[in-house]
Amino acid sequence: MTTETTPRSPAATAEAYVSFWNLSAEEQRTLGATLFADDVARSTPIGESAGLEALIDFTRQFTEGVGDYTFVARAEPDSHHKHVRVRWEIRKEEGSFAEGTDVLDLDGSGRIAAITAFIDRAPAGFDPDAHHEEA
């Protein structure tokens, strides 16, 4: 379901992307309809998926496993051509939980077509093989 919208600047895309991870599923659907391409692909060390519902499901599963968190940018985003780099941190009540870098690939309309995620600092005891998802 593609929704027509005015393309966001790379900085606004990064800001909306960070916000997405802190929203409820319904709010994610609303924002996601304008932020992501219909078949947005996500590739992380623990698995790959495609589509908005898969992103929303990943958020739900993460929250079930980790508990409440806040996803924040830890640096200003930078961009070139159709790529935006977002360096992020996951914070929990007790402090910093993890850090990573996501590279967002934008399509011709400025929507996020692909997300490639890297974990820069994993939580203590994290084993990506133990959390591997099926595509």
mmCIF file of C-alpha atoms in Angstrom:
data_model
loop_
_atom_site.group_PDB
_atom_site.id
_atom_site.type_symbol
_atom_site.label_atom_id
_atom_site.label_comp_id
_atom_site.label_asym_id
_atom_site.label_seq_id
_atom_site.Cartn_x
_atom_site.Cartn_y
_atom_site.Cartn_z
ATOM 1 C CA MET A 1 0.000 0.000 0.000
ATOM 2 C CA THR A 2 1.946 3.014 -1.239
ATOM 3 C CA THR A 3 0.904 6.381 0.141
ATOM 4 C CA GLU A 4 1.842 9.518 -1.791
ATOM 5 C CA THR A 5 3.944 11.948 0.201
ATOM 6 C CA THR A 6 6.510 14.675 -0.239
ATOM 7 C CA PRO A 7 9.992 13.195 0.143
ATOM 8 C CA ARG A 8 11.688 13.917 3.477
ATOM 9 C CA SER A 9 15.204 15.291 3.698
ATOM 10 C CA PRO A 10 17.803 12.679 4.740
ATOM 11 C CA ALA A 11 17.940 14.255 8.224
ATOM 12 C CA ALA A 12 14.130 14.143 8.550
ATOM 13 C CA THR A 13 14.125 10.543 7.302
ATOM 14 C CA ALA A 14 16.666 9.609 9.989
ATOM 15 C CA GLU A 15 14.634 11.405 12.668
ATOM 16 C CA ALA A 16 11.433 9.633 11.614
ATOM 17 C CA TYR A 17 13.298 6.310 11.491
ATOM 18 C CA VAL A 18 14.530 6.708 15.076
ATOM 19 C CA SER A 19 11.015 7.692 16.192
ATOM 20 C CA PHE A 20 9.548 4.601 14.504
ATOM 21 C CA TRP A 21 11.328 2.239 16.927
ATOM 22 C CA ASN A 22 9.753 3.969 19.961
ATOM 23 C CA LEU A 23 6.113 3.838 18.813
ATOM 24 C CA SER A 24 3.238 1.442 19.407
ATOM 25 C CA ALA A 25 2.393 -0.996 16.605
ATOM 26 C CA GLU A 26 -0.504 1.171 15.363
ATOM 27 C CA GLU A 27 1.665 4.300 15.377
ATOM 28 C CA GLN A 28 4.379 2.345 13.554
ATOM 29 C CA ARG A 29 1.880 1.373 10.848
ATOM 30 C CA THR A 30 0.821 4.987 10.377
ATOM 31 C CA LEU A 31 4.370 6.365 10.172
ATOM 32 C CA GLY A 32 5.655 3.333 8.302
ATOM 33 C CA ALA A 33 3.140 3.841 5.475
ATOM 34 C CA THR A 34 4.991 7.016 4.476
ATOM 35 C CA LEU A 35 8.499 6.207 5.723
ATOM 36 C CA PHE A 36 9.173 2.778 4.184
ATOM 37 C CA ALA A 37 8.840 1.276 0.721
ATOM 38 C CA ASP A 38 6.176 -1.446 0.656
ATOM 39 C CA ASP A 39 8.751 -4.246 0.545
ATOM 40 C CA VAL A 40 11.365 -2.637 2.807
ATOM 41 C CA ALA A 41 14.173 -5.138 3.426
ATOM 42 C CA ARG A 42 15.931 -5.444 6.790
ATOM 43 C CA SER A 43 19.272 -7.197 7.176
ATOM 44 C CA THR A 44 20.835 -7.569 10.634
ATOM 45 C CA PRO A 45 23.380 -9.908 12.207
ATOM 46 C CA ILE A 46 20.470 -11.933 13.627
ATOM 47 C CA GLY A 47 18.338 -12.227 10.510
ATOM 48 C CA GLU A 48 16.631 -10.742 7.500
ATOM 49 C CA SER A 49 13.047 -9.814 6.737
ATOM 50 C CA ALA A 50 10.922 -7.805 4.326
ATOM 51 C CA GLY A 51 7.909 -5.559 4.747
ATOM 52 C CA LEU A 52 6.516 -3.182 7.340
ATOM 53 C CA GLU A 53 4.689 -5.866 9.327
ATOM 54 C CA ALA A 54 7.974 -7.757 9.752
ATOM 55 C CA LEU A 55 9.580 -4.600 11.204
ATOM 56 C CA ILE A 56 6.671 -4.146 13.595
ATOM 57 C CA ASP A 57 6.837 -7.806 14.600
ATOM 58 C CA PHE A 58 10.587 -7.509 15.205
ATOM 59 C CA THR A 59 9.933 -4.575 17.560
ATOM 60 C CA ARG A 60 7.307 -6.584 19.451
ATOM 61 C CA GLN A 61 9.610 -9.599 19.789
ATOM 62 C CA PHE A 62 12.499 -7.398 20.904
ATOM 63 C CA THR A 63 10.355 -5.729 23.578
ATOM 64 C CA GLU A 64 9.101 -9.120 24.806
ATOM 65 C CA GLY A 65 12.700 -10.306 25.177
ATOM 66 C CA VAL A 66 14.349 -7.162 26.513
ATOM 67 C CA GLY A 67 11.593 -5.140 28.149
ATOM 68 C CA ASP A 68 11.002 -1.418 27.853
ATOM 69 C CA TYR A 69 13.654 0.577 26.033
ATOM 70 C CA THR A 70 14.220 3.837 24.220
ATOM 71 C CA PHE A 71 15.884 3.951 20.808
ATOM 72 C CA VAL A 72 17.864 7.187 20.291
ATOM 73 C CA ALA A 73 20.307 8.643 17.784
ATOM 74 C CA ARG A 74 23.791 8.898 19.278
ATOM 75 C CA ALA A 75 25.136 11.188 16.572
ATOM 76 C CA GLU A 76 23.835 13.406 13.790
ATOM 77 C CA PRO A 77 22.936 11.312 10.739
ATOM 78 C CA ASP A 78 25.020 11.662 7.636
ATOM 79 C CA SER A 79 24.124 10.904 4.072
ATOM 80 C CA HIS A 80 25.283 10.764 0.501
ATOM 81 C CA HIS A 81 23.436 9.910 -2.663
ATOM 82 C CA LYS A 82 20.564 7.650 -1.583
ATOM 83 C CA HIS A 83 22.125 6.398 1.665
ATOM 84 C CA VAL A 84 21.640 7.639 5.219
ATOM 85 C CA ARG A 85 23.757 6.451 8.172
ATOM 86 C CA VAL A 86 22.035 6.421 11.564
ATOM 87 C CA ARG A 87 24.178 5.690 14.622
ATOM 88 C CA TRP A 88 21.887 4.610 17.444
ATOM 89 C CA GLU A 89 21.775 3.550 21.056
ATOM 90 C CA ILE A 90 19.232 1.480 22.928
ATOM 91 C CA ARG A 91 18.705 2.744 26.452
ATOM 92 C CA LYS A 92 16.973 0.985 29.293
ATOM 93 C CA GLU A 93 16.140 2.349 32.724
ATOM 94 C CA GLU A 94 19.476 1.098 34.053
ATOM 95 C CA GLY A 95 21.485 2.792 31.282
ATOM 96 C CA SER A 96 22.904 2.070 27.858
ATOM 97 C CA PHE A 97 21.992 -1.392 26.566
ATOM 98 C CA ALA A 98 23.514 -1.545 23.079
ATOM 99 C CA GLU A 99 24.785 0.602 20.204
ATOM 100 C CA GLY A 100 24.715 0.157 16.476
ATOM 101 C CA THR A 101 24.740 1.720 13.055
ATOM 102 C CA ASP A 102 21.992 1.362 10.474
ATOM 103 C CA VAL A 103 22.472 2.246 6.832
ATOM 104 C CA LEU A 104 19.210 3.233 5.174
ATOM 105 C CA ASP A 105 18.962 2.906 1.409
ATOM 106 C CA LEU A 106 16.347 5.229 -0.074
ATOM 107 C CA ASP A 107 14.274 4.563 -3.159
ATOM 108 C CA GLY A 108 13.468 7.112 -5.880
ATOM 109 C CA SER A 109 10.621 8.566 -3.811
ATOM 110 C CA GLY A 110 12.824 9.060 -0.738
ATOM 111 C CA ARG A 111 11.339 6.156 1.198
ATOM 112 C CA ILE A 112 13.505 3.646 3.017
ATOM 113 C CA ALA A 113 13.842 0.638 0.723
ATOM 114 C CA ALA A 114 16.448 -1.263 2.743
ATOM 115 C CA ILE A 115 17.960 -1.245 6.224
ATOM 116 C CA THR A 116 21.366 -2.771 6.868
ATOM 117 C CA ALA A 117 22.085 -2.908 10.589
ATOM 118 C CA PHE A 118 25.389 -3.370 12.370
ATOM 119 C CA ILE A 119 25.823 -3.894 16.100
ATOM 120 C CA ASP A 120 28.655 -1.682 17.324
ATOM 121 C CA ARG A 121 28.364 -2.655 20.993
ATOM 122 C CA ALA A 122 26.218 -5.650 21.847
ATOM 123 C CA PRO A 123 24.618 -6.200 25.229
ATOM 124 C CA ALA A 124 26.602 -8.364 27.641
ATOM 125 C CA GLY A 125 26.218 -12.048 26.789
ATOM 126 C CA PHE A 126 24.672 -11.405 23.358
ATOM 127 C CA ASP A 127 25.025 -14.342 20.976
ATOM 128 C CA PRO A 128 23.717 -13.516 17.490
ATOM 129 C CA ASP A 129 23.462 -17.222 16.621
ATOM 130 C CA ALA A 130 21.125 -17.810 19.575
ATOM 131 C CA HIS A 131 18.805 -15.063 18.254
ATOM 132 C CA HIS A 132 18.962 -15.850 14.551
ATOM 133 C CA GLU A 133 15.680 -15.287 12.706
ATOM 134 C CA GLU A 134 14.364 -17.016 9.634
ATOM 135 C CA ALA A 135 13.740 -14.831 6.584
#
